[in-house]
Coordinates of C-alpha atoms in Angstrom, one line a residue:
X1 CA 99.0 138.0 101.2
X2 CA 98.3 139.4 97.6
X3 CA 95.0 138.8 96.2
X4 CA 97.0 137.3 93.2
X5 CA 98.9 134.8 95.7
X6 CA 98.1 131.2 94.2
X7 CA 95.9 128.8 96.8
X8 CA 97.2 125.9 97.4
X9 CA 95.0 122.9 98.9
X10 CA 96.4 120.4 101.2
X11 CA 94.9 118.2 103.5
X12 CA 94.2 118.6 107.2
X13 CA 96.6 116.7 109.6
X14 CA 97.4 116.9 113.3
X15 CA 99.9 119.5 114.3
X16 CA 102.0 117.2 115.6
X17 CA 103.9 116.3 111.5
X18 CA 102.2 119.8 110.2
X19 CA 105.6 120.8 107.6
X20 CA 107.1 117.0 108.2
X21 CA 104.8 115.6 105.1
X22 CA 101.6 114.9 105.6
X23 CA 100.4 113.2 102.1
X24 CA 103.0 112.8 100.0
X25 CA 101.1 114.0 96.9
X26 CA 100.1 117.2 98.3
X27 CA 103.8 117.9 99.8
X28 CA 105.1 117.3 95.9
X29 CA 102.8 120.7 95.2
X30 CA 104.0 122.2 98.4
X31 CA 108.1 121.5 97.6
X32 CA 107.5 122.6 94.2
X33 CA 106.2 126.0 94.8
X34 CA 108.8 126.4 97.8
X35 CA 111.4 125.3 95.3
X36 CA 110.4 127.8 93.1
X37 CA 110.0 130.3 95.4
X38 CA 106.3 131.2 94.4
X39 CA 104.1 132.8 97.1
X40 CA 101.2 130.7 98.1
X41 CA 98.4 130.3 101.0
X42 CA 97.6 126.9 102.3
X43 CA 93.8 126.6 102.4
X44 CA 93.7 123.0 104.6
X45 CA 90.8 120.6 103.6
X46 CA 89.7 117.4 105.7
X47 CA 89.4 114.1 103.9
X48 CA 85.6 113.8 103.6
X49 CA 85.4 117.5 102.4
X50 CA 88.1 116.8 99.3
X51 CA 85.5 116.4 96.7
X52 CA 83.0 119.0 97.8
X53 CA 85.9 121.8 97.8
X54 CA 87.3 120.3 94.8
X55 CA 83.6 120.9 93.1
X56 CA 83.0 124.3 94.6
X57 CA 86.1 125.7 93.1
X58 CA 86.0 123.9 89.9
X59 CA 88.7 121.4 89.7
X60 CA 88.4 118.6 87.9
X61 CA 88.4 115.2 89.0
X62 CA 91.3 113.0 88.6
X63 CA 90.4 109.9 88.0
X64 CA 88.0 107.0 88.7
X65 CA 88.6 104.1 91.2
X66 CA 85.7 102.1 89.4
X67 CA 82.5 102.2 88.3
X68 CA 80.5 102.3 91.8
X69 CA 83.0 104.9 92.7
X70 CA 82.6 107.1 89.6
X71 CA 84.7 110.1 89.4
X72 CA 87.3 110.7 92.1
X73 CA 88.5 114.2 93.5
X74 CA 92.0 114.4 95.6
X75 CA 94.2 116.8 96.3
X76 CA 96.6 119.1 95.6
X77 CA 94.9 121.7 93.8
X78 CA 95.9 125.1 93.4
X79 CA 93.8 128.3 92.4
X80 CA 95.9 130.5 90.9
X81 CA 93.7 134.0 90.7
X82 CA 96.6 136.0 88.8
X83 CA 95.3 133.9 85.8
X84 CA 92.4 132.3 86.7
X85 CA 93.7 129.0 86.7
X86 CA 92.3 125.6 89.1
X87 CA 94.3 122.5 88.7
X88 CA 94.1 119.2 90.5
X89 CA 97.3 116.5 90.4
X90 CA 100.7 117.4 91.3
X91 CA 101.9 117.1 87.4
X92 CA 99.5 119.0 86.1
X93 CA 100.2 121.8 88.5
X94 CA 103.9 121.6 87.8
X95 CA 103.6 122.1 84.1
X96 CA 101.1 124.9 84.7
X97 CA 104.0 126.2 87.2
X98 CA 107.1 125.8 85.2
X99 CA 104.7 127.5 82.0
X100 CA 103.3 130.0 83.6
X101 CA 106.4 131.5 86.1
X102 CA 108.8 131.0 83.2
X103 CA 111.6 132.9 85.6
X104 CA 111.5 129.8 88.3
X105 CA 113.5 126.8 88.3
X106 CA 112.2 124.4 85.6
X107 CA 111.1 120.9 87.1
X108 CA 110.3 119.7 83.7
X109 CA 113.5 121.0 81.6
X110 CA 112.2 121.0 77.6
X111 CA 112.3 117.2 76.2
X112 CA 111.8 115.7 79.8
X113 CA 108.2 115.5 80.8
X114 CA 107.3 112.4 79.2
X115 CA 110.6 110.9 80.3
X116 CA 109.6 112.0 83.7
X117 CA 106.7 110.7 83.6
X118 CA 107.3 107.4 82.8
X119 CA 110.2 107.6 85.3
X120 CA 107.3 108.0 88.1
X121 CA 104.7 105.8 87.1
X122 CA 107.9 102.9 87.2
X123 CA 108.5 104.5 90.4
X124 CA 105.1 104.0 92.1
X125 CA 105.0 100.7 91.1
X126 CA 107.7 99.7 92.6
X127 CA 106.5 100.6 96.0
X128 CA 103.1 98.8 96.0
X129 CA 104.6 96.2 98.8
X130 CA 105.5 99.5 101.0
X131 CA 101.4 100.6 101.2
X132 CA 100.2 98.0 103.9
X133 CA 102.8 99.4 106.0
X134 CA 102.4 102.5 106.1
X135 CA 98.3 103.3 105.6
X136 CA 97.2 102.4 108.5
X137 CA 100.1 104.1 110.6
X138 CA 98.6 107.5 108.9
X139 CA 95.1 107.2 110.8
X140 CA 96.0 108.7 114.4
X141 CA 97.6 111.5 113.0
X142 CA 93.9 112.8 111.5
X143 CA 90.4 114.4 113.0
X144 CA 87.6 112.2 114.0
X145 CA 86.0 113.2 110.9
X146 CA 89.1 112.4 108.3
X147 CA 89.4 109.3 110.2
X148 CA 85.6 108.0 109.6
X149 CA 86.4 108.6 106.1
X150 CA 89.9 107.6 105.7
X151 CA 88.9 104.0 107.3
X152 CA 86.1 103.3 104.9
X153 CA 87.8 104.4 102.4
X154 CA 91.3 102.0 102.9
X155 CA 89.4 99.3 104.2
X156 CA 87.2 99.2 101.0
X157 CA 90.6 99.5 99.6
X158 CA 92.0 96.7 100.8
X159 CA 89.0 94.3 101.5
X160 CA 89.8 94.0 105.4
X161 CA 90.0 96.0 108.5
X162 CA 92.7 98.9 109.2
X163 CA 94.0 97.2 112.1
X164 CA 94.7 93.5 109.6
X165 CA 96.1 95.6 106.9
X166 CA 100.0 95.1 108.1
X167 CA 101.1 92.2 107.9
X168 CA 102.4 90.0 110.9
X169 CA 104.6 87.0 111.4
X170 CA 106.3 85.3 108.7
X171 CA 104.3 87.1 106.3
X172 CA 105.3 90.7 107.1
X173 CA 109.2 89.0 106.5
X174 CA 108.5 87.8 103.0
X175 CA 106.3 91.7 102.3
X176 CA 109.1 93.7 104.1
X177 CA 111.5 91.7 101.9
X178 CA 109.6 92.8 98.8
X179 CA 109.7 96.3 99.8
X180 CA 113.6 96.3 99.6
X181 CA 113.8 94.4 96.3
X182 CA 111.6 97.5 94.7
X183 CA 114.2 100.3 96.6
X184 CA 116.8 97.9 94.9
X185 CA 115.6 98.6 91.9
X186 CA 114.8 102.4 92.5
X187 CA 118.6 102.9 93.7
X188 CA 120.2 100.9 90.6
X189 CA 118.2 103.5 88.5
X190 CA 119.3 106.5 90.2
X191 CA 123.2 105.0 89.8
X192 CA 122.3 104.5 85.6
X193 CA 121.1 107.7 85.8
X194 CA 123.5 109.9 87.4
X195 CA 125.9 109.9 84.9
X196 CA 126.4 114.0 85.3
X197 CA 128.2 113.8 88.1
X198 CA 124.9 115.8 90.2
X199 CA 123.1 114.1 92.6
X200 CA 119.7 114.1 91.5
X201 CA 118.0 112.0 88.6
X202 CA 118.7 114.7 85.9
X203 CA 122.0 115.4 87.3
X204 CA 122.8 118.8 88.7
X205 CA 119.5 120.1 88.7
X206 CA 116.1 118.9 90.6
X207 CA 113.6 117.9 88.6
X208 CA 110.0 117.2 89.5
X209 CA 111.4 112.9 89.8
X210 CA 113.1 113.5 92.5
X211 CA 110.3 115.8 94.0
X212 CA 108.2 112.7 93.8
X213 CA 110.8 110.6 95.1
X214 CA 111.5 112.7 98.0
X215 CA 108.0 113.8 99.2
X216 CA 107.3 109.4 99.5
X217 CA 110.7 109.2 101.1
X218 CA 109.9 112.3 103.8
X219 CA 106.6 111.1 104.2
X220 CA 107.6 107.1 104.6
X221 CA 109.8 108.6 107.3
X222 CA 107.4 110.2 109.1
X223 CA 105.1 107.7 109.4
X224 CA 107.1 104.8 109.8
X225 CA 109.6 107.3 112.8
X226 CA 112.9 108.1 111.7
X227 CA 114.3 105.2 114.4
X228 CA 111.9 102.8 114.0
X229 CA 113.2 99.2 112.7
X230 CA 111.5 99.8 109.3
X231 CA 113.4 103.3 108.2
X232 CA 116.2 102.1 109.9
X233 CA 116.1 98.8 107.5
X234 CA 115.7 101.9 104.5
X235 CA 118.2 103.7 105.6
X236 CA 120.8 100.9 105.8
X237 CA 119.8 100.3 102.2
X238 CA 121.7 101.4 98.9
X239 CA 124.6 102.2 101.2
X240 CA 122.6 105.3 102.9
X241 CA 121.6 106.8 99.5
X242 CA 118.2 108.0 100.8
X243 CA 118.9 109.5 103.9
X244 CA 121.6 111.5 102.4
X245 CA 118.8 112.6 99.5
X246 CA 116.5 113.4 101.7
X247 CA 119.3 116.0 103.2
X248 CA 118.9 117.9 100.4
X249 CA 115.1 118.5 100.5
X250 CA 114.3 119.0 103.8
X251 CA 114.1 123.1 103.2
X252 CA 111.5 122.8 100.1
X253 CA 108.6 120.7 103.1
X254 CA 108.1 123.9 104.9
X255 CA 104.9 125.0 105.3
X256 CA 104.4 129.0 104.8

């Protein structure tokens, strides 16, 4: 590797879904720089080590939870030394991408960020049923360490154990049913929007949408199994629109 090859961050998983998405909002930096084609290294980071790394190379925090949390560190982050550019948050870093290798394929065309954006944040909050599903399905696959950190973390999240978070009974019915009303709603916007004839949300062209929307999709499947009841429910949804989505991303996971 160059000494100018961008380093990218990711988090530390267990080699068994290593390049099958591990979190979905590091894997939206990873497909975006294999999209473009744009050398990188993977520098992998455990849980609990996130903010320490994130302070030692300078990138900024991107957000805060609440006030006893204070300021909150997560990953991707990329360290770009041709420029001397850190960034943290997968939109951030696309912008800085699409500006900065101008020869690439743009995943914000000019006049669609904020369009974009808002796409995604009405995105995410349509799968906020999917979450106590899938969260605690993620623990095996990390290190003793991640897994201290990931448990305090979600059950402080959530107000209850790991083990309580998925629903059972009647109750995961009525949440699982939720789940497919906000896919519902996620597929009739990608019919309004395909009005270019191209499969993706801008039309012909990928865009960093339907980077976001994949990297949940490739990650929900590799949690949940790919013939487990739950994907199996997804994929019988929107008349097999995500599977067949998904087709067309599975070369930009890869880890290299």
């Amino acid at each position: 590797m160059s000494n100018s090859t961008i380093k990218f961050y990711d988090i530390t998983v267990a080699p068994a879904i290593l390049g099958k998405g591990s979190s979905p909002n590091t894997l939206k930096t990873r497909m975006c720089l294999n999209y473009k084609g744009i050398p990188y290294q993977t520098v992998w980071v455990e849980y609990p080590d996130i903010e320490a790394v994130c302070k030692e190379i300078g990138a900024l925090p991107t957000g805060n939870l609440n006030a006893s949390w204070g300021p909150y560190y997560t990953l991707p982050a990329i360290h770009d030394p041709s420029t001397g550019t850190i960034l943290a948050e997968s939109a951030l870093i696309t912008e800085y991408l699409d500006d900065t290798y101008p020869d690439t394929p743009k995943l914000f065309p000019p006049g669609t960020r904020a369009l974009q954006l808002a796409f995604i944040d009405a995105f995410m909050s349509k799968l906020g049923s999917m979450w106590q599903f899938i969260l605690p399905l993620g623990y095996p696959y990390l290190s003793p360490r991640s897994q201290e950190f990931y448990r305090k973390t979600r059950e402080a999240w959530f107000g209850k154990k790991l083990e309580d978070i998925v629903p059972t009974g009647q109750k995961r019915e009525e949440e699982w049913a939720k789940v497919k009303v906000g896919f519902d709603a996620i597929d009739t916007w990608f019919k309004k929007a395909n009005t270019e004839g191209g499969p993706y949300l801008l039309g012909a062209n990928i865009a960093f949408a339907d980077i976001v929307v994949a990297s949940f999709l490739l990650f929900f499947r590799q949690i949940l199994g790919e013939v487990s009841p739950e994907w199996t429910d997804i994929n019988a949804w929107s008349e097999g629109r995500w599977e067949a989505y998904l087709q067309r991303f599975e070369s930009f996971k890869i880890i290299t």
